[in-house]
Short mmCIF file of C-alpha atoms in Angstrom, two decimals:
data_model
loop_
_atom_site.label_atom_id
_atom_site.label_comp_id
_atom_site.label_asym_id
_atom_site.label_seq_id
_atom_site.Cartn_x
_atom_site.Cartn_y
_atom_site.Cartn_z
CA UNK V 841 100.55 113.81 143.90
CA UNK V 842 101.84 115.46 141.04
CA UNK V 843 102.94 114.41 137.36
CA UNK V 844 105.49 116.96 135.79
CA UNK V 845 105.88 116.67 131.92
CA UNK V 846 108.75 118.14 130.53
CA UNK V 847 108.72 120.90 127.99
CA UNK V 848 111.95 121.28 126.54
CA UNK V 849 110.52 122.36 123.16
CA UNK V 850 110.29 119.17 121.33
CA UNK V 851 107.49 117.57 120.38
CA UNK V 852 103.32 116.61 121.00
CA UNK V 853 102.48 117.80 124.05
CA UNK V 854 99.89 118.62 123.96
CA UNK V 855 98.63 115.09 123.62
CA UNK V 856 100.81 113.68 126.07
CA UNK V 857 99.44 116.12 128.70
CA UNK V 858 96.07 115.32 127.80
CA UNK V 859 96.51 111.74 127.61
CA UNK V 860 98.64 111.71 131.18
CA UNK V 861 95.27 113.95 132.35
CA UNK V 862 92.70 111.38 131.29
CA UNK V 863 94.50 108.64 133.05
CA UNK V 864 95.45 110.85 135.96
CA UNK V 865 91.68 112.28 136.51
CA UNK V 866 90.55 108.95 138.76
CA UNK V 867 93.55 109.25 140.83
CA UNK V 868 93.34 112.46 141.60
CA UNK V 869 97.14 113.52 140.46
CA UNK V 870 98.12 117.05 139.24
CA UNK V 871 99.82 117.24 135.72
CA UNK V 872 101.64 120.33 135.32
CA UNK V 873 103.58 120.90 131.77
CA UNK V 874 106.93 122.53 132.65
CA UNK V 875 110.17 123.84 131.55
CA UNK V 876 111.25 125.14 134.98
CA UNK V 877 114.09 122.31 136.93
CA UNK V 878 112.72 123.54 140.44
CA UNK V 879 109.02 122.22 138.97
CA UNK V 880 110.87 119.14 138.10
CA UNK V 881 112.46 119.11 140.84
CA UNK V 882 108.71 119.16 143.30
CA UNK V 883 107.12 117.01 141.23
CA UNK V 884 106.40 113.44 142.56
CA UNK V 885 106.97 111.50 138.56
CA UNK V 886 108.37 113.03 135.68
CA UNK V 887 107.10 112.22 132.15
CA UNK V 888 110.08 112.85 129.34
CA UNK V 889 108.29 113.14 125.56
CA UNK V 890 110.35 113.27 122.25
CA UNK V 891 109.47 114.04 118.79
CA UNK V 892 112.56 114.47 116.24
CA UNK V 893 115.92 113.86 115.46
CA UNK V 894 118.01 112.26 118.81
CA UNK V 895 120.66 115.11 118.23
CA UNK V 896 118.17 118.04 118.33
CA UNK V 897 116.06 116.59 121.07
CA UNK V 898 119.21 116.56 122.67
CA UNK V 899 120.13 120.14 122.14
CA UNK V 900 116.60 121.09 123.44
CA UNK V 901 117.07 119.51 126.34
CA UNK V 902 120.41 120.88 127.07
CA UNK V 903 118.98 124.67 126.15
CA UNK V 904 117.18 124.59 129.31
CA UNK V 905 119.42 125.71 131.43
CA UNK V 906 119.34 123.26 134.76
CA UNK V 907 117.01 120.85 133.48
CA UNK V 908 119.18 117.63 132.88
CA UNK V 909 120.62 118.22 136.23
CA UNK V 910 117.16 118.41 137.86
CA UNK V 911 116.67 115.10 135.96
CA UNK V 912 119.74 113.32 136.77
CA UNK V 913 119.08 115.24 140.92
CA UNK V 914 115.25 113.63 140.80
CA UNK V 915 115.34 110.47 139.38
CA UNK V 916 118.61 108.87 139.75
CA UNK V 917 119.48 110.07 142.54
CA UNK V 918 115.87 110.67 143.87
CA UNK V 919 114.73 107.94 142.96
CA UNK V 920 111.36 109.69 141.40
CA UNK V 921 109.66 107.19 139.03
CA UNK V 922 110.52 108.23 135.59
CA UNK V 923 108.76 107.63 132.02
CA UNK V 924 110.38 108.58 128.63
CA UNK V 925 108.23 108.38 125.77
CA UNK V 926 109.93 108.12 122.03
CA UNK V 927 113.07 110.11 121.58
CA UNK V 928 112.72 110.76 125.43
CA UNK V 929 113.28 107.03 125.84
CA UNK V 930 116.28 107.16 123.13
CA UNK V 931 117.85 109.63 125.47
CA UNK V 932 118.22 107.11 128.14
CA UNK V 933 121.05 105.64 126.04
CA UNK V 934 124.65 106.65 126.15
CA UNK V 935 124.24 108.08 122.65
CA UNK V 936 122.25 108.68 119.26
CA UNK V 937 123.94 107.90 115.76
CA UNK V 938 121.21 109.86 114.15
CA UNK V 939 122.72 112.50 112.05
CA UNK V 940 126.07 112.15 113.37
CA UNK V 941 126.69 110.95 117.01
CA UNK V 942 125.11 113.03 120.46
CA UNK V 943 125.68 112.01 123.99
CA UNK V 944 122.90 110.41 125.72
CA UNK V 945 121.82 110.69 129.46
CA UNK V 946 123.17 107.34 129.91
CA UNK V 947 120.83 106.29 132.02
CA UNK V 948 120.11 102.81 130.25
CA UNK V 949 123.47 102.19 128.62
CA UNK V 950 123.59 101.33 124.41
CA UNK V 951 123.18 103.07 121.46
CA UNK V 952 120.50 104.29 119.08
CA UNK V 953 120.96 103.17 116.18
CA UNK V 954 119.10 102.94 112.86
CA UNK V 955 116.43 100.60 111.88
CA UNK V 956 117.55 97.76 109.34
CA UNK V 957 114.88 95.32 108.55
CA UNK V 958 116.17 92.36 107.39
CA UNK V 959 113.69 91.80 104.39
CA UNK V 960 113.61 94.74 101.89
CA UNK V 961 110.10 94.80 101.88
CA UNK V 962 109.64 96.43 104.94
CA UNK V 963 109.82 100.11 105.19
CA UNK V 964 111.24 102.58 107.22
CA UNK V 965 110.09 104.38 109.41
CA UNK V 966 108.66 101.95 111.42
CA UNK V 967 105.17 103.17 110.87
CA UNK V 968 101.68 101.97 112.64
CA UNK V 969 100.34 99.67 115.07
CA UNK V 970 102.79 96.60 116.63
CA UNK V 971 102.29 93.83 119.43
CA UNK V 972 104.64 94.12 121.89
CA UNK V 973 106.32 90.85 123.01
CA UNK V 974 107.21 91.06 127.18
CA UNK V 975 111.17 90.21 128.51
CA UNK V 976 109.64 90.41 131.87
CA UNK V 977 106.98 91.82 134.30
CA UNK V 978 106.91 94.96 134.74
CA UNK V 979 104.54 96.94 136.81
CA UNK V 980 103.30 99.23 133.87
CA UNK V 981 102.54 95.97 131.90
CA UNK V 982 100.17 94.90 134.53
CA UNK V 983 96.46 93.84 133.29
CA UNK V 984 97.91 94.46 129.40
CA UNK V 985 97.45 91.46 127.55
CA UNK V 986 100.85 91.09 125.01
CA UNK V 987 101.71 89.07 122.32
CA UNK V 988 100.48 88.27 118.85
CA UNK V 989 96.83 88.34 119.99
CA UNK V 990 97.66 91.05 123.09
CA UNK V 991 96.91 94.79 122.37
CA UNK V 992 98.75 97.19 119.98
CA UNK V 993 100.66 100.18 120.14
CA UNK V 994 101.85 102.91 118.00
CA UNK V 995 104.77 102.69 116.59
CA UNK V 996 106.76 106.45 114.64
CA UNK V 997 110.28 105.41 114.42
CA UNK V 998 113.09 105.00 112.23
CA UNK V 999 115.79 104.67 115.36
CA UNK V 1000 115.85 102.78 117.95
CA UNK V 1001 117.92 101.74 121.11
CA UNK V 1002 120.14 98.52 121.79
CA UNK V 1003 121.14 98.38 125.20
CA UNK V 1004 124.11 97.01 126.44
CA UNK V 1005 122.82 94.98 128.89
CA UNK V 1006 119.82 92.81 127.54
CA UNK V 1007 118.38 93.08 131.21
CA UNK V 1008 117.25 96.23 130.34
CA UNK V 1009 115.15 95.30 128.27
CA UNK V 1010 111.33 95.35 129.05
CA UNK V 1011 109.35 94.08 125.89
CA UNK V 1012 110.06 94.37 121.99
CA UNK V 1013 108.44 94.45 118.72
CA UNK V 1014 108.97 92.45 115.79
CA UNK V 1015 109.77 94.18 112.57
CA UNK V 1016 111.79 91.87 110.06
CA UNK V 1017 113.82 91.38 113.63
CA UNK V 1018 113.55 92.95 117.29
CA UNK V 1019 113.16 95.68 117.98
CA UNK V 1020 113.08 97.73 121.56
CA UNK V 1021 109.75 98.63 122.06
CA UNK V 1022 110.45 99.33 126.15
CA UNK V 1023 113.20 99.17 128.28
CA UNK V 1024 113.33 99.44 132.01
CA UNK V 1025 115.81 99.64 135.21
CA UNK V 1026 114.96 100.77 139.30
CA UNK V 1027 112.53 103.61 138.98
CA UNK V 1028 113.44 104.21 135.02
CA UNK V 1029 111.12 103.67 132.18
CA UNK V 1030 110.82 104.19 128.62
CA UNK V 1031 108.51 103.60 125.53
CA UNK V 1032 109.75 103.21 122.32
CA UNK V 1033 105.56 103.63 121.11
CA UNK V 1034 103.28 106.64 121.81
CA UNK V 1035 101.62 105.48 125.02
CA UNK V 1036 99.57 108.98 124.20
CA UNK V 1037 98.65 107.51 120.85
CA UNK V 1038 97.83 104.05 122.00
CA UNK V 1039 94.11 104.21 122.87
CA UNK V 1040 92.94 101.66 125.42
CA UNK V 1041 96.74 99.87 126.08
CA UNK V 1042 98.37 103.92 126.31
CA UNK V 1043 96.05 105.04 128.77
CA UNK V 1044 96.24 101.50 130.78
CA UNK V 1045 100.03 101.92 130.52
CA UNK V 1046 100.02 105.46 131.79
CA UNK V 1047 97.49 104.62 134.44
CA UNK V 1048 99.98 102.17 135.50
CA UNK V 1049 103.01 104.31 135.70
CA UNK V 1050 100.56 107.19 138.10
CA UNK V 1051 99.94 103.76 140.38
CA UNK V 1052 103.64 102.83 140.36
CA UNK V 1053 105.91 102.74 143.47
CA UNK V 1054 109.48 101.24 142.50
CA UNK N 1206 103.48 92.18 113.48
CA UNK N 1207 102.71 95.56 112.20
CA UNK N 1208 99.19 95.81 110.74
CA UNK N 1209 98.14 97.34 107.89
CA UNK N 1210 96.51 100.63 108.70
CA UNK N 1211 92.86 101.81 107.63
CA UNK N 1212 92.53 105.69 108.01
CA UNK N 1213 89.40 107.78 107.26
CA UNK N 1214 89.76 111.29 105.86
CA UNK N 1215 87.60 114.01 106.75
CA UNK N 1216 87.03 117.48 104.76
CA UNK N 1217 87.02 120.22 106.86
CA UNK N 1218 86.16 123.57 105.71
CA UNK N 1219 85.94 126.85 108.26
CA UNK N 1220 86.30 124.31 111.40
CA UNK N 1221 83.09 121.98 109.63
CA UNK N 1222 83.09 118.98 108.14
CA UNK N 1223 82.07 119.06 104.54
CA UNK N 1224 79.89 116.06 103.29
CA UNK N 1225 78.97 115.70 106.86
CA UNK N 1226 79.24 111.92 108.53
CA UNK N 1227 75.97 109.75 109.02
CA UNK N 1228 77.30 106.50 109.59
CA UNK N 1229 76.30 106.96 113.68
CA UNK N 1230 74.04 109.19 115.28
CA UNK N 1231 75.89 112.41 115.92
CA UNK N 1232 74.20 115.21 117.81
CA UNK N 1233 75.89 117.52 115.57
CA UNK N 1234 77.17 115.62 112.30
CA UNK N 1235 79.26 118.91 111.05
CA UNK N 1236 81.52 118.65 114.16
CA UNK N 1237 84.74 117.38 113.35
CA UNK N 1238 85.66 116.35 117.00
CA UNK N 1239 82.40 114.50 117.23
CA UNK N 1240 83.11 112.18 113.86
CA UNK N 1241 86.96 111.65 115.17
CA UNK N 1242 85.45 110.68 118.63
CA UNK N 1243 83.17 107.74 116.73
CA UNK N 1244 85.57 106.98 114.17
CA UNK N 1245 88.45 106.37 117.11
CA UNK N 1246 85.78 104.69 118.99
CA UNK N 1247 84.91 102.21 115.85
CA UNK N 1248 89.05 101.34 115.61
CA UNK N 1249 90.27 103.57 113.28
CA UNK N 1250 94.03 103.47 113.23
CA UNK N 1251 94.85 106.91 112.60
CA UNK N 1252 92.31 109.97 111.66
CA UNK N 1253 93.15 111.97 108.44
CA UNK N 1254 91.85 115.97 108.73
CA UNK N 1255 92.21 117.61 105.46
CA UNK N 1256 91.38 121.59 105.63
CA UNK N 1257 89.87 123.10 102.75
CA UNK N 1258 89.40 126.14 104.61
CA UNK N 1259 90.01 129.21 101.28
CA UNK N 1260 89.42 132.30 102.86
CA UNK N 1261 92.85 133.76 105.14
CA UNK N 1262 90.96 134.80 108.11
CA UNK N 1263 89.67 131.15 109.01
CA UNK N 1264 92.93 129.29 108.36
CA UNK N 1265 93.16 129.46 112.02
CA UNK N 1266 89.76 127.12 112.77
CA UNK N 1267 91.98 123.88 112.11
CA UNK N 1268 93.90 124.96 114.73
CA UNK N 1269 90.86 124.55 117.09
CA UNK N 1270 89.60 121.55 115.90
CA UNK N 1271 92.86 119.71 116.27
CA UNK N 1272 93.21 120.86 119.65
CA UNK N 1273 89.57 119.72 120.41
CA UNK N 1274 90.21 116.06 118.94
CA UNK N 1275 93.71 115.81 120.81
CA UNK N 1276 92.41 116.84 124.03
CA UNK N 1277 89.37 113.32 123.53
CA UNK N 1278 91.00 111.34 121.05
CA UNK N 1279 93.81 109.44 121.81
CA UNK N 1280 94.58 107.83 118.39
CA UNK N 1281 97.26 109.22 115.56
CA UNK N 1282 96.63 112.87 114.03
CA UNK N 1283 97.49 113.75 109.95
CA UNK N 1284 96.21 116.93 109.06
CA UNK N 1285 96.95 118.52 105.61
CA UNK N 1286 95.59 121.78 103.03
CA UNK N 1287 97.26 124.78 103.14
CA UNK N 1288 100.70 123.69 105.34
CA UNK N 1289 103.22 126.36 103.10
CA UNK N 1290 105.54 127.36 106.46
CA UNK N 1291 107.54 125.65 109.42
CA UNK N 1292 105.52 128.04 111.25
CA UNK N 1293 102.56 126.23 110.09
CA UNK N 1294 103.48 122.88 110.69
CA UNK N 1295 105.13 123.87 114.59
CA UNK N 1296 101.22 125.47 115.24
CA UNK N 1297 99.79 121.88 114.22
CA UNK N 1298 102.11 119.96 116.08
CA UNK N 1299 101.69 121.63 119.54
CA UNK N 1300 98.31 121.46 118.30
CA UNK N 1301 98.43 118.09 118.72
CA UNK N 1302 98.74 117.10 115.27
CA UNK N 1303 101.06 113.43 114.96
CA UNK N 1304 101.45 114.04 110.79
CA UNK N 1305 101.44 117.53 108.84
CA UNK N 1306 100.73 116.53 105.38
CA UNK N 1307 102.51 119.28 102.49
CA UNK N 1308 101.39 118.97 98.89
CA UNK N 1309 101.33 121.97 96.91
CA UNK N 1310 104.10 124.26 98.96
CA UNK N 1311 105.96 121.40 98.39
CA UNK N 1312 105.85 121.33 94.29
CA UNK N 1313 106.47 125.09 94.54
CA UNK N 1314 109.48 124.62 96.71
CA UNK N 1315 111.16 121.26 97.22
CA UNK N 1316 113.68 122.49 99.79
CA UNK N 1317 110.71 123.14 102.28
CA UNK N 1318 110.64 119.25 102.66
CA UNK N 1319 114.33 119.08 103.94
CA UNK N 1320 113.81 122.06 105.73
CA UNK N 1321 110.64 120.72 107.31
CA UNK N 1322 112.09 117.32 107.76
CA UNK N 1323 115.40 118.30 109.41
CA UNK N 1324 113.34 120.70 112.02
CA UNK N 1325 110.47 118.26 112.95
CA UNK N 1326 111.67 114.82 112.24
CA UNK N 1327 110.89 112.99 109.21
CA UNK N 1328 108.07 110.53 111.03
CA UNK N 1329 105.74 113.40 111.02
CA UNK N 1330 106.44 115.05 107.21
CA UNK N 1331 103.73 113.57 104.79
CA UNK N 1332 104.29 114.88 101.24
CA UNK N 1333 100.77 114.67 99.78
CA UNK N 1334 100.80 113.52 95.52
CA UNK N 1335 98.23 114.26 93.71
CA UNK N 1336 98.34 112.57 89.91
CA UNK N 1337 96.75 111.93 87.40
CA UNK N 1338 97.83 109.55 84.44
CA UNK N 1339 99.07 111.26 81.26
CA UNK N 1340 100.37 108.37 79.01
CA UNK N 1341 100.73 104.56 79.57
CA UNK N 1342 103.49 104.30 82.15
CA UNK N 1343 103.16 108.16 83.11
CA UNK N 1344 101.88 109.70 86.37
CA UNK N 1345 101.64 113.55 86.67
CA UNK N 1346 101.36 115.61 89.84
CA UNK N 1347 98.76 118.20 89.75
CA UNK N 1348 97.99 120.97 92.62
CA UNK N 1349 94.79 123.02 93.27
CA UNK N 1350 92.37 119.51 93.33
CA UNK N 1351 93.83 118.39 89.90
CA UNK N 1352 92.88 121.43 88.17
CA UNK N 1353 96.82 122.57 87.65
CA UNK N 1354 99.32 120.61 85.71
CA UNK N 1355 102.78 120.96 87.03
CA UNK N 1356 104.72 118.63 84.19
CA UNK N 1357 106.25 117.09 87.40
CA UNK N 1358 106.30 113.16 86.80
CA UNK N 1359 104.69 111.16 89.89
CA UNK N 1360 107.37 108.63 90.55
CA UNK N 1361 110.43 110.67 90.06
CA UNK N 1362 109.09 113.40 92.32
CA UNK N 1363 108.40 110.75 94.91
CA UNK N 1364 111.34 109.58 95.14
CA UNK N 1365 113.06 113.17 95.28
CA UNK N 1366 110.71 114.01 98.12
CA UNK N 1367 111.41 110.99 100.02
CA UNK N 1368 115.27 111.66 99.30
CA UNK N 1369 114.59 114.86 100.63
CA UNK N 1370 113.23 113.47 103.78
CA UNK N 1371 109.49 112.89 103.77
CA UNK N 1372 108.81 109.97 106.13
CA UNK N 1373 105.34 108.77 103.94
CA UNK N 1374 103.94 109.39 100.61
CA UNK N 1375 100.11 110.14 101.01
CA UNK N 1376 99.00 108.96 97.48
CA UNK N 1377 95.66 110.16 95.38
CA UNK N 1378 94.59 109.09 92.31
CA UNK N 1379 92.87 111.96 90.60
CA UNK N 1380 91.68 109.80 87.98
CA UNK N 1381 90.03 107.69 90.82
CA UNK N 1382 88.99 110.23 93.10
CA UNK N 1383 85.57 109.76 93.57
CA UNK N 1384 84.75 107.46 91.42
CA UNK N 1385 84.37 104.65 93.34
CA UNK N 1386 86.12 102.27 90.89
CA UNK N 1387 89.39 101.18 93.19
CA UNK N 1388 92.46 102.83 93.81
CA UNK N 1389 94.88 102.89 90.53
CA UNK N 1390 96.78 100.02 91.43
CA UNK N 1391 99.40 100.30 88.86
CA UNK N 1392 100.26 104.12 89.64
CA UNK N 1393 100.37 102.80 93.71
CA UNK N 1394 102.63 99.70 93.17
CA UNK N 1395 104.92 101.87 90.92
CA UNK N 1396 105.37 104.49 93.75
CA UNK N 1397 105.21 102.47 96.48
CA UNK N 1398 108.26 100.10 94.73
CA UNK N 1399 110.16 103.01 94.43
CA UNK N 1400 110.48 104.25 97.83
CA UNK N 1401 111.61 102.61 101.08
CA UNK N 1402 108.88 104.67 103.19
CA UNK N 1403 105.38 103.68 103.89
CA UNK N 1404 102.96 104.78 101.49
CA UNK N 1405 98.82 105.45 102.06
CA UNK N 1406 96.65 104.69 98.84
CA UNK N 1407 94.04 107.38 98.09
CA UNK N 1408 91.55 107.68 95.89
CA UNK N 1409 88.82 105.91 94.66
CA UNK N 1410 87.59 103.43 97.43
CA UNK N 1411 83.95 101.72 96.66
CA UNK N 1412 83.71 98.81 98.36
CA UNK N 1413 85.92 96.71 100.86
CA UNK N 1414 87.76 94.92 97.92
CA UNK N 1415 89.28 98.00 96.57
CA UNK N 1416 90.81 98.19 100.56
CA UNK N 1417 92.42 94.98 100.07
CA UNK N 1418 93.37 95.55 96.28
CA UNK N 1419 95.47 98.84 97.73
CA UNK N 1420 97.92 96.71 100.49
CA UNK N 1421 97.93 93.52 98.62
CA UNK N 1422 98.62 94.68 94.83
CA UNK N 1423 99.25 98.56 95.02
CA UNK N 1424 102.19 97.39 98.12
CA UNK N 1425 100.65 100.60 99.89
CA UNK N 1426 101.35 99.98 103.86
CA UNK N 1427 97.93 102.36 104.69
CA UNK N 1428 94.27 102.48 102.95
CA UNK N 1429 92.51 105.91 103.03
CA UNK N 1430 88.72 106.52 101.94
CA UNK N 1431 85.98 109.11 103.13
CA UNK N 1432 82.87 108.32 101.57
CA UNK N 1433 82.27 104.47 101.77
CA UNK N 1434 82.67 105.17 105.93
CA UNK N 1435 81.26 108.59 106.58
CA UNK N 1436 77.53 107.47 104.52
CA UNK N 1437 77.63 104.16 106.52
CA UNK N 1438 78.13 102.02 104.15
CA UNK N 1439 80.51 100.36 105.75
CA UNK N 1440 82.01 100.51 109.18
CA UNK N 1441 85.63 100.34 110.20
CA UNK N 1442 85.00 97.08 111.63
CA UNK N 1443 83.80 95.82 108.85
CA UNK N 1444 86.71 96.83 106.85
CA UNK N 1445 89.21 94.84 109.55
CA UNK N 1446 86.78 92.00 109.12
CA UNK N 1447 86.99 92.23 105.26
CA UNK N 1448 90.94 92.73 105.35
CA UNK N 1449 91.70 89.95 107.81
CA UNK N 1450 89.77 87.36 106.03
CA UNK N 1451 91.77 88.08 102.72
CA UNK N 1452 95.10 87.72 105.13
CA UNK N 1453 96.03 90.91 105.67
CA UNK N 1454 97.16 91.88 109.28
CA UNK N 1455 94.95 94.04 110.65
CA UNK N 1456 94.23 95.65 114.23
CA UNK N 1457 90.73 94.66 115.75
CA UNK N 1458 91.84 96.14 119.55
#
């Protein structure tokens, strides 16, 4: 089996490769880092990262000549189990408002929209370590304990996405209010939090996603 | 509910650590990958590299060491000293670097912060303040490990950098540094009041207190301190421990 982790020039990863690799090693999966659509395209799960601005991820992506249509060829219609991580979750949506608005994959319809704690107090970015709270099962939540006393994970964010359909939603965080910490649909998933930066409940989570068979 | 974050800070000079680490029996204490291995092991929240690398030709062992940590640690990255260029900050990043942290190329030139912000996302620009108090209510920046005055008053350039799009203020007393007395806790409420984005206190840790003092009078989101964790006196743990029994959320995963 085979893991390919997109490389659109945006973002860690390095650590995401790494992190995918340690998780991967037991199962015996290949995890090839790639900015080629027919790689994409071969690859048994695709991994999406993100670090930055919605609008430039965006642009990144679409620089690659081929590669959202490789995307939209493996996973929606493929039916290839899918994980976006960050700003490669956000692009699920139908679009960013980040620094003016940028069309989404629309994968997971909503928007991305800015982070407004409701006390004054708390800052933004949304910066650190955060329970998640759970919607519903999901396969890559199996064996992680969530809630107030369940594991953490780590949060770098100062957007994130409100789906239109609250089924969508996998788990959430609370940060004076809700926010989406994972969403979810078919074969599609995404992480708000740095699964790659998550110690013991990242490398469960990505362990999870290599056993996963929507 | 976010916890309040408890960050150690190693000096590393030519791709060593400086002041070495004892607090666990490291085959090699002067191996920065080995300390960030026992520090992520012992529930550090995030891992602070700063490079004090002088000499040109061995800017480039950061590079290494970063990539070494990423590839065993999976736990967030800040690495600061000597960022001046995009090109800098891009090589730490695919590194595997989480946070570049800019201090003095950012006193020189203010628009690197908006130019650094807008390329690489504001969660990952730390603008580093050094300062050092000058009058009752006044807070002055200085570069080159205090040494140089810049005139440039503490709060006000906080606030511009933030403006400018630094997502977190990393905060050092100079005053305090090293002297094991507690972080200035007026200078870090006054900063951390005037901007909306989180702020790590630096400078002066002694004893598990001064951790506490920093989150629940400075207002700072994230404690930083070297020397009370890398000579054993105190483990992270025992920080959490310390920090959780005075009520502040911490992470003990």
């Amino acid at each position: 089996m085979s893991v390919a982790i997109v490389d659109y020039g945006s973002g860690n990863l390095h650590s995401a490769h790494k992190a995918v690799e340690r998780a991967a090693a037991e199962q015996g999966v290949r995890v090839i880092v790639t900015s080629d659509p027919d790689v994409v395209r071969g690859a048994d799960r695709i991994v999406l990262p993100g670090v930055g601005a919605f609008a430039d991820c965006r642009r990144g992506l679409d620089n690659v000549t081929g590669m959202v249509e490789a995307l939209e060829e493996s996973v929606i219609k493929g039916g290839k189990p899918f994980l976006g991580i960050c700003v490669g979750m956000q692009l699920l949506a139908s679009r960013g408002l980040e620094h003016g608005v940028a069309q989404g994959l629309n994968w997971i319809p909503g928007e991305v929209v800015e982070i407004k704690p409701a006390s004054p107090d708390l800052k933004v970015p949304h910066m650190g370590w955060n329970t998640l709270e759970a919607r519903r099962s999901h396969p890559l939540l199996k064996d992680i304990p969530v809630g107030e006393n369940g594991l953490h994970a780590y949060f770098v964010h100062s957007y994130h996405l409100k789906t239109a359909d609250p089924a969508h939603i996998v788990a959430t965080t609370e940060y004076g209010g809700e926010l989406t910490a994972m969403v979810g649909r078919d074969n599609i998933v995404g992480t708000q939090f740095h699964p790659e930066k998550s110690q013991k409940l990242g490398l469960a989570l990505i362990a999870n996603f290599l056993r996963w068979a929507p | 509910m976010l916890k309040c974050r408890v960050i150690p800070c190693l000096d590393v000079k030519d791709g060593r650590v400086v002041k070495g680490v004892n607090f666990v029996d490291l085959k090699d204490a002067g191996d920065p990958v080995e300390s960030a291995i026992a520090y992520d092991a012992a529930g550090a929240d995030e891992l602070c590299f700063l490079d004090i690398t002088a000499s040109h030709e061995n800017r480039g062992t950061i590079l290494d060491v970063v990539q070494r940590t990423a590839e065993a640690c999976f736990m967030p990255l800040t690495v600061g000293g000597g960022v001046r260029t995009t090109d800098d900050i891009r090589n730490l990043l695919l590194a595997g670097a989480d946070k570049v942290s800019i201090m003095t190329a950012a006193v020189n030139n203010r628009d690197f912060v908006r130019e650094a912000a807008e390329k690489f996302g504001s969660q990952c620009i730390v603008v580093a303040i050094d300062a050092k108090q000058v009058a009752a209510d006044r807070w002055e920046i200085f570069t080159h490990g205090g040494r140089k005055p810049t005139g440039l008053d503490a709060i006000q350039y906080a606030k511009e950098v933030v403006a400018l799009g630094a997502g977190e203020i990393l905060l050092t007393s100079m005053d305090r540094d090293g002297t094991k007395s507690g972080f200035d806790i007026t200078l870090t409420r006054a900063i951390a009041d005037a901007v909306n984005v989180p702020l790590i206190a630096s400078g002066g840790v002694g004893n598990l207190d001064h951790l506490v003092d920093g989150i629940q009078d400075g207002h700072a989101t994230a404690v930083l301190a070297a020397s009370i964790f890398h000579f054993g006196e105190f483990t992270i743990r025992q920080a959490k421990e310390h920090m959780k029994n005075a009520g502040l959320p911490v992470r003990m995963d």
